[in-house]
Amino acid sequence: MQQVRIGMIGARGRGGIAKYWHKPDGRSVVVGAADIYPEKLEEFQQEINPDAFVTTDYRELIAREDIDAIAVTSPDFCHEEHAVAALKAGKHVFCEKPLAITVDGCDNILKAWQESGKKLMVGFNMRYMNMYRTMKEIVDSGVIGEIKAVWVRHFVGWGGYFYFHDWHANSANSTGLLLQKGSHDIDIIHWITGRYATKVSAFGGLDFYGGDKPNDLTCPACDERETCTEVSPGRLIECAFREEVNVEDNNMVIMELEGGIKASYLQCHFTPDYQRNYTFIGTEGRMENNELENKVYVWTRRSNNPRELSNRVYEIKEAKGSHGGADPNICKDFVDMILDGKMPVATPLAGRMSVAVGCAATESLRSGGGVVQVSPAPDAAVLQGSGN
Ligand SMILES: NC(=O)c1ccc[n+]([C@@H]2O[C@H](COP(=O)([O-])OP(=O)(O)OC[C@H]3O[C@@H](n4cnc5c(N)ncnc54)[C@H](O)[C@@H]3O)[C@@H](O)[C@H]2O)c1
């Protein structure tokens, strides 16, 4: 095979990454899409490929013999059904994060993957961002020694917009935002330390959003739209203070990783600013990023060796493409995995383990904050060909 023919399930929203795959003269081409909304399919045809096959029934898409691979970019609660069906239909699969909204859902996907003999990867595009690649290289170089502690703060400015004006805000669709949004960060903690979390304890609450507004109230129809600080600025228009909202907007998790590493992840959805702040503390130094400055700082301990002289500041290079240049890279990796057999940076097991931590932490915070064991990785046979 010289060119991968891709079909999208979920034509718009995150399905917009189709533009990085649609290269009719290159190594991949997007030839179809399924979506439950016909207007999204029309937009997809206009923007990506006017000749693409489109359908409101994803089963028609995955049944096509002229499609090699499926990208699942539908909402979280659809991933298990769509990914399992596509693998069973003999397609390679790119599945957006979180891999599924339950651990069982992830394990069903891993089982279907193992039985299919096809390729699977998960949409952990943070692993492809220059900032976090740099931080991983620094840790892997050993300059800050053996990692003992990780502290992550995630200020989800605009949280109200992206997570409280649509399906994300109902736990039936997402389990919770520790899993939905936090799956990226939990994964980066796993990836950079090279260790998975084994137990967690968490606290959280719905402290700002939610309320008693009717579930069918939208921002354009609301009497308070001129004064409400959370009025929608875009396409997601459900009221952030509606009754059905039942996911936490303020979360704190502590975890113990294999090897005794301690980590914390703090997430808040009503901060005015947006940034992720990561600190890794090792036996020989400390590393911290600053997303607003686009820099990574490394401080090394005083010692009797040259490290004493080597505190450093890394200026992270800008890259072209959405999510700091990560999206074109993750899309390329998917194609390289299929055509060249390249091991993906964003592995299925990693997808499963971040969901396992998100679920365990959600269970903890909804039952008083006690320690919850993380569901360990499934049978080794399921993980053949999968890495950390
Ligand atoms: N890796 C990242 O940086 C990143 C960024 C954004 C979203 N995501 C992930 O992408 C997924 C989609 O998120 P989104 O914000 O684009 O959601 P969305 O609500 O915009 O939905 C995406 C598309 O799926 C379609 N869709 C909805 N239900 C469907 C169904 N049952 N069958 C087929 N299509 C359906 C929608 O009409 C839309 O076109 C989520 O899992 C999210 O976590 C990942």
PDB file of C-alpha atoms and ligand atoms in Angstrom, residues 9-16 34-37 40-41 56 58 72-79 82 94 96-98 123-126 129 162-163 166-168 180-181 183-184 235-236 323 327 330, ligand 1:
ATOM      1  CA  ILE A   9     -16.499   9.165  12.046  1.00  0.00           C
ATOM      2  CA  GLY A  10     -17.330  12.637  13.361  1.00  0.00           C
ATOM      3  CA  ALA A  11     -16.973  14.982  10.410  1.00  0.00           C
ATOM      4  CA  ARG A  12     -16.569  18.353  12.128  1.00  0.00           C
ATOM      5  CA  GLY A  13     -15.213  19.661  15.445  1.00  0.00           C
ATOM      6  CA  ARG A  14     -12.136  17.534  16.063  1.00  0.00           C
ATOM      7  CA  GLY A  15     -12.833  15.895  12.691  1.00  0.00           C
ATOM      8  CA  GLY A  16     -11.173  19.036  11.289  1.00  0.00           C
ATOM      9  CA  ALA A  34     -20.019   9.638   8.787  1.00  0.00           C
ATOM     10  CA  ASP A  35     -21.865  12.033  11.062  1.00  0.00           C
ATOM     11  CA  ILE A  36     -25.335  12.073  12.564  1.00  0.00           C
ATOM     12  CA  TYR A  37     -25.873  15.634  11.277  1.00  0.00           C
ATOM     13  CA  LYS A  40     -21.801  18.611   9.158  1.00  0.00           C
ATOM     14  CA  LEU A  41     -21.300  16.231   6.259  1.00  0.00           C
ATOM     15  CA  THR A  56     -25.375   9.436   8.510  1.00  0.00           C
ATOM     16  CA  TYR A  58     -21.252   4.985  10.319  1.00  0.00           C
ATOM     17  CA  VAL A  72     -12.853   8.206  15.345  1.00  0.00           C
ATOM     18  CA  THR A  73     -13.351  11.900  16.134  1.00  0.00           C
ATOM     19  CA  SER A  74     -16.879  11.585  17.518  1.00  0.00           C
ATOM     20  CA  PRO A  75     -17.710  12.495  21.163  1.00  0.00           C
ATOM     21  CA  ASP A  76     -16.169  10.382  23.949  1.00  0.00           C
ATOM     22  CA  PHE A  77     -19.243   8.230  24.643  1.00  0.00           C
ATOM     23  CA  CYS A  78     -19.180   6.979  21.015  1.00  0.00           C
ATOM     24  CA  HIS A  79     -15.506   5.916  20.910  1.00  0.00           C
ATOM     25  CA  HIS A  82     -17.082   3.216  16.763  1.00  0.00           C
ATOM     26  CA  PHE A  94      -7.079   6.407  15.026  1.00  0.00           C
ATOM     27  CA  GLU A  96      -9.384  10.398  19.804  1.00  0.00           C
ATOM     28  CA  LYS A  97      -8.727  10.709  23.520  1.00  0.00           C
ATOM     29  CA  PRO A  98     -10.046   9.607  25.900  1.00  0.00           C
ATOM     30  CA  GLY A 123      -5.077  10.965  19.863  1.00  0.00           C
ATOM     31  CA  PHE A 124      -2.590  12.027  22.529  1.00  0.00           C
ATOM     32  CA  ASN A 125      -1.332  15.019  20.576  1.00  0.00           C
ATOM     33  CA  MET A 126       0.383  16.540  23.637  1.00  0.00           C
ATOM     34  CA  MET A 129       4.062  19.162  21.194  1.00  0.00           C
ATOM     35  CA  PHE A 162     -15.463  24.255  25.797  1.00  0.00           C
ATOM     36  CA  TYR A 163     -16.730  21.970  28.561  1.00  0.00           C
ATOM     37  CA  ASP A 166     -22.364  21.064  25.377  1.00  0.00           C
ATOM     38  CA  TRP A 167     -22.346  17.277  25.972  1.00  0.00           C
ATOM     39  CA  HIS A 168     -19.097  17.323  28.004  1.00  0.00           C
ATOM     40  CA  GLN A 180     -12.158  14.022  29.642  1.00  0.00           C
ATOM     41  CA  LYS A 181      -9.684  16.872  29.896  1.00  0.00           C
ATOM     42  CA  SER A 183      -6.550  12.261  30.229  1.00  0.00           C
ATOM     43  CA  HIS A 184      -3.935  14.296  28.334  1.00  0.00           C
ATOM     44  CA  ARG A 235     -20.911  27.504  18.251  1.00  0.00           C
ATOM     45  CA  LEU A 236     -21.469  25.796  21.658  1.00  0.00           C
ATOM     46  CA  HIS A 323      -2.198  22.532  18.920  1.00  0.00           C
ATOM     47  CA  ASP A 327      -1.795  17.821  14.988  1.00  0.00           C
ATOM     48  CA  ILE A 330       0.236  12.986  15.071  1.00  0.00           C
TER      49      ILE A 330
HETATM   50  N1  LIG B   1      -6.629  15.654  21.061  1.00  0.00           N
HETATM   51  C1  LIG B   1      -7.167  16.856  21.101  1.00  0.00           C
HETATM   52  O1  LIG B   1      -6.483  17.864  21.188  1.00  0.00           O
HETATM   53  C2  LIG B   1      -8.657  17.002  21.010  1.00  0.00           C
HETATM   54  C3  LIG B   1      -9.213  18.271  20.829  1.00  0.00           C
HETATM   55  C4  LIG B   1     -10.603  18.374  20.740  1.00  0.00           C
HETATM   56  C5  LIG B   1     -11.391  17.252  20.853  1.00  0.00           C
HETATM   57  N2  LIG B   1     -10.799  16.031  21.042  1.00  0.00           N
HETATM   58  C6  LIG B   1     -11.626  14.828  21.158  1.00  0.00           C
HETATM   59  O2  LIG B   1     -12.352  14.680  19.940  1.00  0.00           O
HETATM   60  C7  LIG B   1     -13.628  14.134  20.217  1.00  0.00           C
HETATM   61  C8  LIG B   1     -14.683  15.038  19.582  1.00  0.00           C
HETATM   62  O3  LIG B   1     -14.711  16.270  20.271  1.00  0.00           O
HETATM   63  P1  LIG B   1     -15.441  17.543  19.624  1.00  0.00           P
HETATM   64  O4  LIG B   1     -15.258  18.647  20.568  1.00  0.00           O
HETATM   65  O5  LIG B   1     -14.997  17.701  18.218  1.00  0.00           O
HETATM   66  O6  LIG B   1     -16.961  17.054  19.664  1.00  0.00           O
HETATM   67  P2  LIG B   1     -18.188  17.491  18.765  1.00  0.00           P
HETATM   68  O7  LIG B   1     -19.379  17.508  19.634  1.00  0.00           O
HETATM   69  O8  LIG B   1     -17.862  18.729  17.998  1.00  0.00           O
HETATM   70  O9  LIG B   1     -18.343  16.238  17.769  1.00  0.00           O
HETATM   71  C9  LIG B   1     -17.425  15.974  16.737  1.00  0.00           C
HETATM   72  C10 LIG B   1     -18.200  15.501  15.502  1.00  0.00           C
HETATM   73  O10 LIG B   1     -18.847  14.261  15.787  1.00  0.00           O
HETATM   74  C11 LIG B   1     -20.200  14.321  15.343  1.00  0.00           C
HETATM   75  N3  LIG B   1     -21.012  13.370  16.083  1.00  0.00           N
HETATM   76  C12 LIG B   1     -21.682  13.549  17.254  1.00  0.00           C
HETATM   77  N4  LIG B   1     -22.291  12.400  17.614  1.00  0.00           N
HETATM   78  C13 LIG B   1     -22.007  11.485  16.656  1.00  0.00           C
HETATM   79  C14 LIG B   1     -22.365  10.121  16.458  1.00  0.00           C
HETATM   80  N5  LIG B   1     -23.114   9.460  17.330  1.00  0.00           N
HETATM   81  N6  LIG B   1     -21.908   9.499  15.347  1.00  0.00           N
HETATM   82  C15 LIG B   1     -21.116  10.153  14.450  1.00  0.00           C
HETATM   83  N7  LIG B   1     -20.750  11.453  14.585  1.00  0.00           N
HETATM   84  C16 LIG B   1     -21.189  12.098  15.673  1.00  0.00           C
HETATM   85  C17 LIG B   1     -20.579  15.789  15.544  1.00  0.00           C
HETATM   86  O11 LIG B   1     -21.707  16.144  14.750  1.00  0.00           O
HETATM   87  C18 LIG B   1     -19.299  16.485  15.094  1.00  0.00           C
HETATM   88  O12 LIG B   1     -19.291  16.689  13.694  1.00  0.00           O
HETATM   89  C19 LIG B   1     -13.756  14.028  21.730  1.00  0.00           C
HETATM   90  O13 LIG B   1     -13.541  12.711  22.124  1.00  0.00           O
HETATM   91  C20 LIG B   1     -12.660  14.927  22.267  1.00  0.00           C
HETATM   92  O14 LIG B   1     -12.103  14.480  23.494  1.00  0.00           O
HETATM   93  C21 LIG B   1      -9.460  15.889  21.108  1.00  0.00           C
END
